[in-house]
Short mmCIF file of C-alpha atoms in Angstrom, two decimals:
data_model
loop_
_atom_site.label_atom_id
_atom_site.label_comp_id
_atom_site.label_asym_id
_atom_site.label_seq_id
_atom_site.Cartn_x
_atom_site.Cartn_y
_atom_site.Cartn_z
CA ILE B 1 0.00 0.00 0.00
CA VAL B 2 1.31 3.48 -0.91
CA THR B 3 0.03 6.75 0.56
CA ASP B 4 0.97 10.34 -0.25
CA ILE B 5 2.95 12.68 1.99
CA PHE B 6 -0.16 13.56 3.98
CA TYR B 7 -0.78 9.95 5.04
CA ASP B 8 -4.24 10.00 3.48
CA LEU B 9 -5.62 6.52 2.80
CA ALA B 10 -7.97 8.02 0.22
CA ASN B 11 -4.93 8.24 -2.05
CA ALA B 12 -3.77 4.65 -1.45
CA THR B 13 -3.44 2.11 -4.27
CA TYR B 14 -2.45 -1.54 -4.06
CA ASP B 15 0.96 -2.35 -5.57
CA ASN B 16 0.09 -5.97 -6.39
CA VAL B 17 3.08 -7.01 -4.28
CA SER B 18 2.98 -9.56 -1.47
CA PHE B 19 5.36 -11.77 0.49
CA SER B 20 4.53 -15.14 2.04
CA VAL B 21 5.71 -15.97 5.56
CA ASP B 22 4.24 -19.48 5.45
CA PRO B 23 7.68 -21.13 5.22
CA GLN B 24 8.39 -19.79 8.73
CA ASP B 25 4.95 -19.74 10.38
CA GLY B 26 1.59 -18.83 8.87
CA ARG B 27 -0.13 -17.92 12.12
CA VAL B 28 0.00 -14.16 11.60
CA SER B 29 -0.18 -11.75 14.50
CA GLN B 30 1.68 -8.52 13.63
CA ILE B 31 4.61 -7.14 11.63
CA PHE B 32 7.04 -4.30 12.25
CA PHE B 33 9.41 -2.44 9.91
CA LYS B 34 12.68 -0.74 10.71
CA SER B 35 12.38 3.01 10.08
CA ASP B 36 14.55 2.87 6.95
CA GLY B 37 12.52 0.00 5.47
CA THR B 38 15.41 -2.48 5.24
CA LYS B 39 14.29 -4.86 8.00
CA MET B 40 10.94 -6.53 8.70
CA TYR B 41 9.96 -8.47 11.80
CA TYR B 42 7.06 -10.89 11.78
CA LEU B 43 5.37 -12.02 15.00
CA ALA B 44 3.73 -15.43 14.71
CA ARG B 45 1.46 -15.82 17.70
CA GLY B 46 1.37 -19.61 17.41
CA TYR B 47 -0.41 -21.36 20.21
CA ASP B 48 1.96 -22.20 23.04
CA ALA B 49 4.87 -21.37 20.69
CA PRO B 50 4.95 -17.69 19.65
CA GLU B 51 8.04 -16.59 17.74
CA VAL B 52 9.52 -13.49 16.06
CA TYR B 53 11.17 -13.83 12.63
CA GLN B 54 13.58 -11.37 10.96
CA TYR B 55 13.77 -10.47 7.26
CA THR B 56 15.94 -8.18 5.11
CA LEU B 57 14.61 -6.04 2.26
CA SER B 58 17.42 -5.45 -0.23
CA THR B 59 15.35 -2.58 -1.65
CA ALA B 60 13.93 -0.49 1.17
CA TRP B 61 10.17 -0.87 1.67
CA ASP B 62 9.85 -3.22 -1.33
CA LEU B 63 8.34 -6.54 -0.19
CA SER B 64 9.34 -8.20 -3.45
CA SER B 65 12.97 -7.86 -2.30
CA ALA B 66 12.39 -9.47 1.13
CA SER B 67 14.29 -12.55 2.25
CA TYR B 68 14.36 -14.49 5.51
CA ASP B 69 17.52 -13.94 7.59
CA SER B 70 17.27 -17.40 9.19
CA VAL B 71 17.01 -15.56 12.50
CA SER B 72 14.17 -16.00 14.97
CA LEU B 73 13.40 -15.56 18.65
CA SER B 74 11.00 -17.62 20.72
CA VAL B 75 9.05 -15.65 23.34
CA THR B 76 7.27 -18.71 24.74
CA SER B 77 9.01 -18.35 28.10
CA GLN B 78 7.26 -15.00 28.56
CA THR B 79 3.85 -15.51 26.91
CA GLU B 80 1.99 -18.37 25.25
CA ASN B 81 -0.04 -16.20 22.88
CA ALA B 82 1.82 -13.13 21.63
CA ARG B 83 -0.21 -10.53 19.77
CA GLY B 84 1.74 -7.27 19.37
CA ILE B 85 5.31 -6.26 18.56
CA PHE B 86 7.16 -2.95 18.51
CA PHE B 87 10.79 -1.79 18.49
CA LYS B 88 12.43 1.27 20.02
CA THR B 89 13.45 3.75 17.32
CA ASP B 90 17.15 2.87 17.65
CA GLY B 91 16.49 -0.88 17.44
CA THR B 92 17.91 -1.71 20.87
CA LYS B 93 14.61 -2.58 22.59
CA MET B 94 11.71 -4.81 21.57
CA TYR B 95 8.26 -4.99 23.16
CA ILE B 96 5.85 -7.94 22.95
CA VAL B 97 2.18 -8.00 24.00
CA GLY B 98 0.69 -11.18 25.43
CA ASP B 99 -3.09 -11.26 25.43
CA ILE B 100 -3.86 -14.16 27.78
CA ASP B 101 -1.58 -12.82 30.51
CA ARG B 102 -2.34 -9.19 29.55
CA ARG B 103 1.23 -7.96 29.75
CA VAL B 104 3.84 -6.07 27.73
CA TYR B 105 7.32 -7.63 27.86
CA GLN B 106 10.61 -5.82 27.20
CA TYR B 107 13.73 -7.21 25.48
CA THR B 108 17.19 -5.78 24.77
CA LEU B 109 19.06 -6.25 21.49
CA SER B 110 22.78 -5.85 22.20
CA SER B 111 23.31 -5.23 18.49
CA ALA B 112 20.63 -2.90 17.14
CA TRP B 113 18.02 -4.54 14.89
CA ASP B 114 19.74 -7.94 15.16
CA LEU B 115 17.20 -10.35 16.62
CA SER B 116 19.90 -12.96 17.26
CA THR B 117 21.24 -10.68 20.03
CA ALA B 118 17.89 -10.24 21.80
CA SER B 119 17.37 -11.22 25.43
CA TYR B 120 14.50 -10.75 27.84
CA ASP B 121 15.03 -7.93 30.35
CA SER B 122 12.88 -9.55 33.05
CA VAL B 123 10.77 -6.40 32.74
CA PHE B 124 7.04 -6.31 32.06
CA ILE B 125 3.95 -4.25 32.76
CA SER B 126 0.51 -5.68 33.52
CA LEU B 127 -2.38 -4.19 31.56
CA SER B 128 -5.86 -3.45 32.88
CA LEU B 129 -7.28 -4.59 29.53
CA ASN B 130 -9.27 -7.68 28.58
CA GLU B 131 -7.80 -8.73 25.23
CA PRO B 132 -4.80 -6.57 24.26
CA ARG B 133 -3.69 -6.84 20.67
CA ALA B 134 -1.47 -4.38 18.75
CA ILE B 135 1.05 -1.97 20.30
CA PHE B 136 2.56 1.30 19.08
CA PHE B 137 4.88 3.88 20.66
CA LYS B 138 5.37 7.55 19.92
CA SER B 139 8.83 7.98 18.40
CA ASP B 140 10.27 9.56 21.57
CA GLY B 141 8.99 6.71 23.75
CA THR B 142 6.75 8.85 25.95
CA LYS B 143 3.42 7.49 24.69
CA MET B 144 2.26 3.89 24.29
CA TYR B 145 -0.93 2.76 22.51
CA ILE B 146 -2.59 -0.65 22.72
CA THR B 147 -5.76 -1.93 21.09
CA ASP B 148 -8.20 -4.05 23.10
CA GLN B 149 -10.38 -6.48 21.17
CA GLU B 150 -13.02 -7.09 23.84
CA ASN B 151 -13.45 -3.45 24.86
CA VAL B 152 -13.12 -2.32 21.21
CA ARG B 153 -10.90 0.59 22.23
CA VAL B 154 -7.48 2.12 21.77
CA TYR B 155 -5.76 2.76 25.09
CA GLN B 156 -3.16 5.50 25.50
CA TYR B 157 -0.47 5.44 28.20
CA THR B 158 2.00 8.19 29.11
CA LEU B 159 5.50 7.09 30.14
CA SER B 160 7.12 9.64 32.41
CA SER B 161 10.52 8.12 31.53
CA ALA B 162 10.80 7.38 27.82
CA TRP B 163 10.64 3.67 26.92
CA VAL B 164 10.49 2.64 30.60
CA LEU B 165 7.40 0.46 31.03
CA SER B 166 7.26 0.83 34.80
CA THR B 167 6.59 4.57 34.44
CA ALA B 168 3.37 4.13 32.41
CA SER B 169 0.34 6.01 33.70
CA SER B 170 -3.26 4.84 33.94
CA PRO B 171 -4.62 4.94 30.40
CA SER B 172 -7.18 7.06 28.61
CA SER B 173 -9.06 5.47 25.72
CA PHE B 174 -10.98 5.91 22.47
CA LEU B 175 -13.87 3.73 21.28
CA VAL B 176 -13.65 2.39 17.70
CA SER B 177 -16.72 0.10 17.70
CA SER B 178 -18.51 2.30 15.16
CA GLN B 179 -15.94 1.18 12.60
CA ASP B 180 -15.06 -2.40 13.61
CA SER B 181 -15.71 -4.76 16.51
CA ASP B 182 -12.24 -6.31 16.46
CA PRO B 183 -9.38 -3.75 16.32
CA THR B 184 -6.20 -5.76 15.80
CA GLY B 185 -3.66 -3.33 14.28
CA ILE B 186 -2.59 0.24 15.01
CA ALA B 187 -0.23 2.82 13.52
CA PHE B 188 0.26 6.61 13.56
CA SER B 189 1.61 9.17 11.13
CA SER B 190 5.03 10.52 12.07
CA ASP B 191 3.55 13.79 13.37
CA GLY B 192 0.88 12.07 15.46
CA THR B 193 -2.07 13.73 13.71
CA LYS B 194 -3.33 10.56 12.01
CA MET B 195 -4.18 7.18 13.52
CA TYR B 196 -4.85 4.00 11.56
CA ILE B 197 -6.76 1.01 12.92
CA LEU B 198 -6.95 -2.39 11.24
CA GLY B 199 -10.32 -4.04 11.80
CA LEU B 200 -10.39 -7.82 11.60
CA THR B 201 -14.17 -8.10 11.28
CA THR B 202 -14.33 -5.96 8.15
CA ASP B 203 -10.74 -6.52 6.89
CA THR B 204 -10.44 -2.74 6.59
CA VAL B 205 -7.95 -0.06 7.63
CA TYR B 206 -9.64 2.99 9.15
CA GLN B 207 -8.10 6.47 9.31
CA TYR B 208 -8.67 8.96 12.13
CA THR B 209 -7.58 12.56 12.65
CA LEU B 210 -6.27 13.66 16.05
CA SER B 211 -6.99 17.33 16.70
CA THR B 212 -4.18 17.27 19.29
CA PRO B 213 -1.21 15.22 18.06
CA TRP B 214 -0.73 11.90 19.88
CA VAL B 215 -3.86 12.35 22.04
CA VAL B 216 -6.47 9.74 21.14
CA SER B 217 -9.09 10.73 23.72
#
């Protein structure tokens, strides 16, 4: 999918390009791209065996150039049903959402963007949500957003110390049930004025405008 500089989905057209992750694990949960478009990370939620897989795109942002790095990380020791994945902007931290245990787990990559160097930090935060799904952070690490399938809402947390889960505040939220009853994906424009929600029920991406950047409520 390609959008113009204003992040307007009304201008999006399909490129007729796709990439299969079936050879690794077809139980899709969420994907994440490095900011320069040269790395892709695929979270397979599995059942009792969730795993993250790493890919390289030889042409930035072009899925037709993607190849598997033969690098993966099991997160089974932390959660049995992983749903969301996000990386710190410098590639040295990774965050995984588990929906059954309702937690966000934190990992360190000793070599940025290299999943083979990832280790669990023994750091997590419990969520007061019912069925957490996707996760997204503001680029400076001071805001965290999580979708909740059962409550059909996007929850916004403020982190008083950037990227430090233990400093997250009680969340505010925004109801998206008028668009879809199963919000599973979330993303924001770089300036925080647009929010995008992927609805599983309708297989549709919905676009929202935030009158105050990064404030969903």
